[in-house]
Structures are given as structure tokens and as C-alpha cells.
Coordinates of C-alpha atoms and ligand atoms in Angstrom, one line a residue:
V1 CA 120.0 118.6 166.7
Y2 CA 122.2 115.8 168.1
F3 CA 120.9 116.4 171.4
Y4 CA 117.4 115.9 170.3
S5 CA 118.1 113.1 167.9
A6 CA 120.1 111.0 170.5
P7 CA 118.8 107.3 170.5
D8 CA 116.3 106.8 173.3
N9 CA 117.4 103.5 174.7
F10 CA 115.8 103.8 178.2
S11 CA 114.5 100.8 179.9
E12 CA 112.9 100.7 183.2
E13 CA 115.1 97.7 183.9
M14 CA 117.9 100.4 184.2
L15 CA 116.7 101.2 187.5
R16 CA 116.0 97.9 189.2
G17 CA 117.9 97.6 192.5
K18 CA 119.4 101.0 192.2
R19 CA 119.7 103.2 195.5
V20 CA 118.1 106.3 194.9
I21 CA 117.6 109.5 197.1
V22 CA 114.6 111.6 196.2
T23 CA 114.5 115.0 198.0
G24 CA 111.0 116.9 198.1
A25 CA 109.2 113.5 197.7
S26 CA 106.0 114.2 200.1
S27 CA 104.1 115.8 197.2
G28 CA 104.3 117.1 193.7
I29 CA 106.7 115.8 191.1
G30 CA 109.0 114.5 193.8
E31 CA 106.1 112.0 195.1
Q32 CA 105.5 110.9 191.5
M33 CA 109.2 110.1 190.8
A34 CA 109.1 108.0 194.1
Y35 CA 106.1 105.9 192.7
H36 CA 107.8 105.4 189.2
L37 CA 110.9 104.2 191.0
A38 CA 109.1 102.0 193.2
R39 CA 107.3 100.6 190.2
M40 CA 111.0 99.9 188.5
G41 CA 112.2 98.1 191.5
A42 CA 114.6 100.6 192.9
H43 CA 115.4 101.3 196.6
V44 CA 114.2 104.8 197.5
L45 CA 115.0 107.1 200.3
L46 CA 112.6 110.1 200.5
M47 CA 113.1 113.5 202.1
A48 CA 110.6 116.2 203.0
R49 CA 109.6 118.1 206.3
T50 CA 106.1 116.5 206.6
E51 CA 106.4 113.0 208.2
A52 CA 103.0 112.1 207.9
K53 CA 102.8 112.6 204.3
L54 CA 106.1 110.9 203.8
Q55 CA 104.9 107.8 205.7
K56 CA 102.1 107.3 203.3
V57 CA 104.4 107.8 200.2
V58 CA 106.5 105.0 201.5
E59 CA 103.8 102.6 202.2
R60 CA 102.6 103.3 198.5
C61 CA 106.1 102.7 197.3
L62 CA 106.3 99.5 199.0
E63 CA 102.8 98.3 197.5
L64 CA 104.1 99.4 193.9
G65 CA 107.2 96.9 194.4
A66 CA 110.2 99.2 195.7
A67 CA 113.2 97.0 196.7
S68 CA 113.1 99.1 200.0
A69 CA 111.5 102.4 200.7
R70 CA 112.2 104.7 203.8
F71 CA 112.2 108.4 204.6
V72 CA 113.9 111.0 206.7
S73 CA 112.0 114.1 207.8
G74 CA 113.6 117.5 208.3
S75 CA 114.1 120.9 206.7
M76 CA 116.7 121.6 204.1
E77 CA 116.7 125.2 205.3
N78 CA 119.8 123.7 207.5
T79 CA 122.7 122.4 205.3
A80 CA 123.6 120.0 208.4
F81 CA 120.2 118.1 207.5
A82 CA 121.4 118.0 203.9
E83 CA 124.3 116.0 205.1
E84 CA 122.3 113.9 207.4
V85 CA 120.1 112.4 204.6
V86 CA 123.1 111.3 202.6
K87 CA 124.6 110.0 205.8
E88 CA 121.6 107.8 206.2
A89 CA 121.8 106.3 202.6
E90 CA 125.4 105.5 203.5
N91 CA 124.5 103.7 206.6
T92 CA 121.7 101.6 205.3
W93 CA 122.9 101.2 201.9
G94 CA 126.5 101.4 201.9
G95 CA 126.3 103.2 198.6
L96 CA 124.4 105.4 196.1
D97 CA 123.5 105.4 192.6
M98 CA 121.4 108.3 192.1
L99 CA 120.8 111.5 193.8
I100 CA 117.7 113.4 192.6
L101 CA 117.8 117.2 194.1
N102 CA 114.2 118.3 193.8
H103 CA 112.8 120.1 196.8
I104 CA 112.1 123.8 197.1
G105 CA 110.9 126.2 199.9
Y106 CA 107.7 128.4 199.6
S107 CA 107.9 131.0 197.1
Y108 CA 105.2 133.8 196.4
F109 CA 104.3 134.8 193.0
N110 CA 104.1 138.6 193.0
Y111 CA 106.2 141.7 192.8
F112 CA 109.6 141.2 194.5
D113 CA 108.8 142.8 198.0
G114 CA 112.5 143.7 199.0
D115 CA 112.7 140.9 201.8
V116 CA 116.3 139.9 201.6
E117 CA 116.0 137.5 204.3
H118 CA 113.5 135.6 202.2
V119 CA 116.1 135.4 199.5
R120 CA 118.8 134.2 201.7
K121 CA 116.3 131.4 203.1
L122 CA 115.4 130.4 199.7
L123 CA 118.9 130.2 198.3
E124 CA 119.7 128.2 201.5
T125 CA 116.8 125.6 200.7
N126 CA 116.8 125.7 197.0
F127 CA 120.6 125.9 196.2
L128 CA 122.9 125.7 199.1
S129 CA 121.4 122.5 200.3
Y130 CA 121.7 120.9 196.7
V131 CA 125.6 121.8 197.2
A132 CA 125.8 120.2 200.6
M133 CA 124.0 117.0 199.5
T134 CA 126.4 116.7 196.6
V135 CA 129.4 117.2 198.5
T136 CA 128.6 114.6 200.8
A137 CA 127.2 112.1 198.1
L138 CA 130.2 112.6 195.8
P139 CA 132.4 109.7 197.0
M140 CA 129.6 107.1 197.0
L141 CA 128.5 108.5 193.3
K142 CA 132.0 108.2 192.1
E143 CA 132.3 104.7 193.5
S144 CA 129.1 103.5 191.7
E145 CA 129.7 105.9 188.6
G146 CA 126.2 107.2 189.4
S147 CA 124.0 110.1 188.6
I148 CA 122.9 113.7 189.9
V149 CA 119.7 114.9 188.8
V150 CA 118.9 118.5 189.5
V151 CA 115.3 119.7 189.0
S152 CA 115.2 123.5 187.6
S153 CA 113.0 125.5 185.7
V154 CA 112.3 127.7 182.7
A155 CA 113.0 130.4 185.3
G156 CA 116.4 129.2 185.9
K157 CA 117.3 130.3 182.1
A158 CA 115.2 133.3 181.7
G159 CA 114.0 136.1 184.2
G160 CA 110.2 136.6 184.1
P161 CA 108.1 138.8 186.5
F162 CA 107.1 137.8 189.9
I163 CA 109.5 135.2 190.6
A164 CA 112.7 137.0 191.3
P165 CA 114.0 135.2 194.5
Y166 CA 113.0 131.7 193.0
S167 CA 114.6 132.6 189.7
A168 CA 117.8 133.5 191.1
T169 CA 118.0 130.2 193.1
K170 CA 117.4 128.3 189.8
F171 CA 120.2 130.3 187.9
A172 CA 122.6 129.5 190.8
L173 CA 121.9 125.6 190.1
E174 CA 122.9 126.1 186.6
G175 CA 126.0 128.0 187.3
F176 CA 127.1 125.7 190.1
F177 CA 126.4 122.4 188.3
S178 CA 127.3 123.0 184.8
S179 CA 130.7 124.3 186.1
L180 CA 131.0 121.1 188.3
R181 CA 130.3 118.8 185.0
H182 CA 133.2 120.5 183.2
E183 CA 135.5 119.4 186.1
F184 CA 134.2 116.0 186.2
I185 CA 135.3 115.9 182.3
I186 CA 138.9 117.1 183.0
D187 CA 139.1 114.7 186.0
N188 CA 137.6 111.9 184.5
V189 CA 135.0 111.7 187.1
N190 CA 132.2 109.3 185.7
V191 CA 129.3 110.9 187.6
S192 CA 126.6 112.2 185.3
I193 CA 124.9 115.7 186.0
T194 CA 121.4 116.3 184.4
L195 CA 119.7 119.6 184.8
C196 CA 116.1 119.5 184.1
I197 CA 114.3 122.5 182.6
L198 CA 110.6 122.2 183.4
G199 CA 107.7 124.5 182.3
F200 CA 104.5 124.8 184.1
I201 CA 103.5 121.5 185.7
D202 CA 100.3 120.6 187.6
T203 CA 101.3 120.1 190.9
D204 CA 99.1 121.1 193.6
S205 CA 101.4 123.9 195.0
A206 CA 101.9 125.4 191.8
M207 CA 98.2 125.2 190.9
R208 CA 97.6 127.0 194.0
V209 CA 100.1 129.9 193.6
V210 CA 99.8 130.4 189.9
S211 CA 96.8 128.8 188.2
H212 CA 94.7 132.0 188.6
A213 CA 97.4 134.1 186.7
I214 CA 98.8 131.7 184.2
R215 CA 96.7 131.0 181.1
A216 CA 99.1 128.3 179.3
A217 CA 97.9 124.8 180.3
P218 CA 99.9 123.0 182.9
S219 CA 101.8 119.6 182.0
P220 CA 101.2 116.4 183.8
K221 CA 103.3 115.7 187.0
E222 CA 103.2 111.8 186.5
E223 CA 104.8 112.2 182.8
C224 CA 107.1 115.1 184.2
A225 CA 108.5 112.6 186.7
L226 CA 109.1 109.9 184.5
E227 CA 110.9 112.2 181.9
I228 CA 113.1 113.5 184.8
I229 CA 114.1 109.6 185.7
R230 CA 114.5 108.4 182.1
S231 CA 117.0 111.5 181.5
G232 CA 118.9 110.9 184.7
A233 CA 119.3 107.2 183.8
L234 CA 120.3 108.0 180.3
R235 CA 123.0 110.5 181.8
Q236 CA 121.6 113.4 179.4
R237 CA 123.0 116.8 180.1
E238 CA 119.8 118.5 180.0
L239 CA 116.0 117.7 179.9
H240 CA 113.3 120.0 178.7
Y241 CA 109.7 119.3 179.6
P242 CA 107.3 119.9 178.0
P243 CA 109.2 119.8 174.8
S244 CA 107.2 123.0 173.6
I245 CA 109.4 125.1 176.0
V246 CA 112.3 124.6 173.8
T247 CA 110.8 126.8 171.1
G248 CA 110.2 129.5 173.7
M249 CA 113.8 129.1 174.9
L250 CA 115.2 129.5 171.5
L251 CA 113.2 132.6 171.0
L252 CA 114.5 134.2 174.5
P253 CA 116.8 136.6 172.9
E254 CA 114.1 138.2 170.9
L255 CA 111.6 138.1 173.5
H256 CA 114.1 139.9 175.8
G257 CA 114.6 142.4 173.0
L258 CA 110.9 143.0 173.3
R259 CA 110.9 143.5 176.8
A260 CA 110.4 140.1 178.8
K261 CA 107.5 138.2 177.2
G262 CA 106.7 134.7 177.0
T263 CA 104.4 134.5 180.1
R264 CA 101.0 134.6 178.8
L265 CA 99.1 136.3 181.8
L266 CA 95.8 137.8 181.3
N267 CA 95.6 141.2 182.3
K268 CA 92.0 140.9 184.0
D269 CA 93.4 138.2 186.3
L270 CA 96.5 140.2 186.9
G271 CA 94.7 142.9 187.9
Q272 CA 92.8 140.8 190.6
L273 CA 96.0 139.3 191.6
M274 CA 97.5 142.7 192.4
Q275 CA 94.5 144.1 194.0
N276 CA 95.8 143.5 197.4
D277 CA 99.0 145.4 196.6
Q278 CA 97.0 148.7 195.3
R279 CA 99.4 148.8 192.3
K280 CA 98.6 148.7 188.8
P281 CA 99.8 145.9 186.6
Q282 CA 102.1 146.9 183.7
E283 CA 100.0 145.9 180.8
S284 CA 102.9 146.1 178.3
V285 CA 104.9 143.6 180.1
F286 CA 102.1 140.9 179.2
E287 CA 100.6 142.0 176.1
M288 CA 102.6 139.8 173.8
E289 CA 100.9 136.1 173.2
Ligands
LIG301 N1 105.2 122.8 189.5 C1 105.8 123.7 188.5 O1 105.0 124.4 187.6 C2 107.2 123.7 188.4 C3 108.3 123.0 189.2 N2 109.4 123.1 189.0 C4 110.6 122.5 189.9 O2 110.2 121.2 190.3 C5 110.5 120.8 191.5 C6 109.4 120.2 192.3 O3 108.2 121.3 192.3 P1 106.7 120.6 192.6 O4 106.5 119.3 192.6 O5 105.8 121.7 191.9 O6 106.6 121.3 194.3 P2 105.8 120.8 195.6 O7 105.5 122.2 196.4 O8 104.7 119.9 195.1 O9 106.9 119.8 196.5 C7 108.0 120.4 197.0 C8 108.6 119.4 197.9 O10 109.5 120.0 198.6 C9 109.3 119.8 200.1 N3 109.8 120.9 200.8 C10 109.5 122.2 201.0 N4 110.1 123.0 201.8 C11 111.1 122.1 202.3 C12 112.1 122.3 203.0 N5 112.5 123.5 203.6 N6 113.0 121.4 203.4 C13 112.8 120.1 202.8 N7 112.0 119.7 201.9 C14 110.9 120.9 201.7 C15 107.9 119.6 200.2 O11 107.2 118.7 201.3 P3 107.1 119.5 202.7 O12 106.3 120.6 202.6 O13 106.7 118.1 203.5 O14 108.5 119.6 203.2 C16 107.7 119.0 199.0 O15 107.8 117.5 199.0 C17 111.1 122.0 192.2 O16 112.4 122.0 192.1 C18 110.4 123.2 191.3 O17 111.3 124.3 191.2 C19 109.8 123.6 187.9 C20 109.4 124.4 187.2 C21 107.8 124.3 187.1
LIG302 C1 110.0 132.6 180.1 C2 109.1 131.7 179.1 C3 109.6 131.3 178.0 C4 108.1 131.0 179.8 C5 107.7 131.1 181.2 C6 106.7 130.0 181.6 C7 106.2 130.3 183.2 C8 104.9 130.6 183.2 C9 106.7 129.2 184.3 C10 108.0 128.8 184.1 C11 108.5 128.4 185.4 C12 107.3 128.4 186.3 C13 107.4 128.7 187.7 C14 108.4 127.4 188.4 O1 109.3 127.0 187.9 C15 108.1 127.1 189.9 C16 107.3 127.4 190.5 C17 107.2 126.9 192.1 C18 105.9 126.7 192.4 O2 105.8 126.4 193.9 C19 104.8 127.7 192.2 C20 104.9 128.0 190.6 C21 106.2 128.4 190.2 C22 106.3 130.0 190.6 C23 106.0 128.5 188.4 C24 105.1 129.4 187.7 C25 105.1 129.3 186.3 C26 106.5 129.5 185.7 C27 107.0 131.0 186.0

């Protein structure tokens, strides 16, 4: 009750002149965060693999009023690149105020196919690179008493069907960063850690992967991006977006008791989805509304 009634004293001025890294900023929620930060007058360093897309996002950021905007392209499958991105911030700004960790590698939405290498690669991209960036950025963040923002998901709080590898990487983030937060408190390290628990958001990639299988209406990526920045600036421990996911999460123990409900999938759509697989969807898993 205290958490949700905490005073909302956010002002966009809080981001003016701040030096912010946004990962996975070439599309989706990361791209929208870059635009909000630009409008607020922050310095932004954007990261993703596709240079052509990043170039366009940087141009738009400059039009919107960013104090400065630049990008580094490369893949976060490689932790050496994670360190390189933070070094770039050090070289250009000599410091850092906010590290927004948002990128993810490609996930399929289907029965776990037994591909252990895919799980390893996803853990490297979605989890280990977050750890590597945090380690390299920590001296600068301690100096500025800055913030780390970690973008996670409802799938990082509860298991659901068809997202086993992805869900594992998001659970790993929760374990690592909530443990680190305790250490910061013990050591009086004034660096905030905000974990963002998101529900279904209308980004192109999410819509491509699951819109045919999930009936729930997705929430808008623009508003989602703003809420992430706001919660980071306010140094909140967790963000839940959209707010409706809180009810779902409070009910989780009950849902588990009834066998993993909560995802409202149409059996009809699911049948279609699984056609390639020649397997029948297990109706019982998806019956509850
Ligand atoms: N959309 C949703 O429904 C939900 C999203 N989330 C979380 O929100 C965050 C953003 O998701 P969303 O905006 O939908 O995702 P997108 O797929 O739109 O964006 C992912 C970003 O990561 C980049 N990326 C992909 N692979 C790599 C890689 N190997 N190395 C570096 N960058 C990479 C992509 O650019 P490029 O391809 O150019 O590298 C892109 O900029 C994620 O953390 C996700 O888990 C959580 C819950 C729900
Ligand atoms: C457990 C219940 C209370 C609520 C379940 C809500 C379900 C429907 C929501 C919660 C988290 C969502 C997934 C997510 O986090 C990120 C991605 C990656 C993206 O590239 C493709 C879409 C995907 C798989 C989302 C699919 C929809 C999910 C499972």
C-alpha cells in the first residue's frame, strides 16, 4: 500500500542534461525511451545491432531536443561488447547518470524445443550482458549517485507456457539485481535499481510473435517507455506496467494452484499455432479466463 501510494513528484526536468545509456534502442520500447529522453533534454547513447535503424533514431532524438545523441552498434551476445558500450560513455561524457538495460535476443513462442544452445545464447544476451554492463558502469554510477533500470516482464515473476528460455533469463535478472540492491544498502552505495515488470506491450516484435495467440489487448509502448523513465528517475524499486498486472500477480499463488492460468489464449488460435508441430494443445492449461 505504501509503495503504490508513494508521492508522484516526477518532473521531466529531472532528466535534463543527464547522461543516459539505453540498450535495445533501435525499435520497440527502447526506441520510445530514447525519444522521451531526447524531448527531456538528456544526453543519450543508444545501442543495438542494426546501424541503419540506430542512425535514424539518433537523428530523430536530435530533432526532439536531445542534449546530444550517439549510438554504438554490435551484439550483446558478446560480453566484451557490453563493456565497450559503457567505455564509450566514459570516453565521451566522463561519467554516467542512468543505465537502462532493455535489449533482448529473439525468442520463439512455442513448446520448449530442447535446444540447450538457444538457452545459453539467450542467457548471455538477456542476462549476462546486463551483469557485464552493470559491473563496468558501477564506478561511474557510484560517482554520480545514479540509477540502473532493468526491463523485465511478468514472465520474470511467474512461469507461463511457451516462453521457458525467455522466462528463465528474466527470473535470473530478478535474482541478481534484487540481491545486488541489498548489498548496495549494506554498503551505503547510493545507486538505485529499478526492476520493470511489464505485461503485453504493442511493439512490432511482440505483435509479430504473439498477437495471433494472445487475446488480451496490448498496452502502448510510448506510455510504457515514459513509465520506465519515470520510475527510474524516482528511484523506485519496482514498476508494474500496465497497472492491471498487479491484480494478476497477487492472484498468482491461486493461479498456480489451479495449474498455471493467467494467459488467456484462444484454443482455436492455439490449435493453429501448434499446427506445424503436429501436437494438440493441452486445453486444460488455457481454459480459465
Ligand atoms: N513487448 C512486450 O510485450 C514485452 C516486452 N518486455 C521487455 O521489454 C524490453 C523491450 O522489448 P521490445 O521493445 O518488445 O523488444 P524489441 O524486439 O522491439 O526490441 C529489442 C531491441 O533489442 C535489440 N537487440 C536484439 N538482439 C540484440 C542483440 N543480440 N544485441 C544487442 N541488441 C539486440 C533490437 O535491435 P537490433 O535487432 O537492431 O539489434 C531492439 O532494439 C525487453 O527487455 C522485453 O523483455 C517485457 C514484457 C512484455
Ligand atoms: C502470468 C499472467 C498473470 C500474465 C501473462 C501475460 C502474458 C500474456 C505476457 C507477459 C509477458 C509477455 C512476453 C514478454 O515478456 C516478452 C516477449 C518477448 C517478445 O519479443 C515477444 C512477446 C513476448 C514473448 C511476450 C508475450 C506475452 C507475455 C507472455
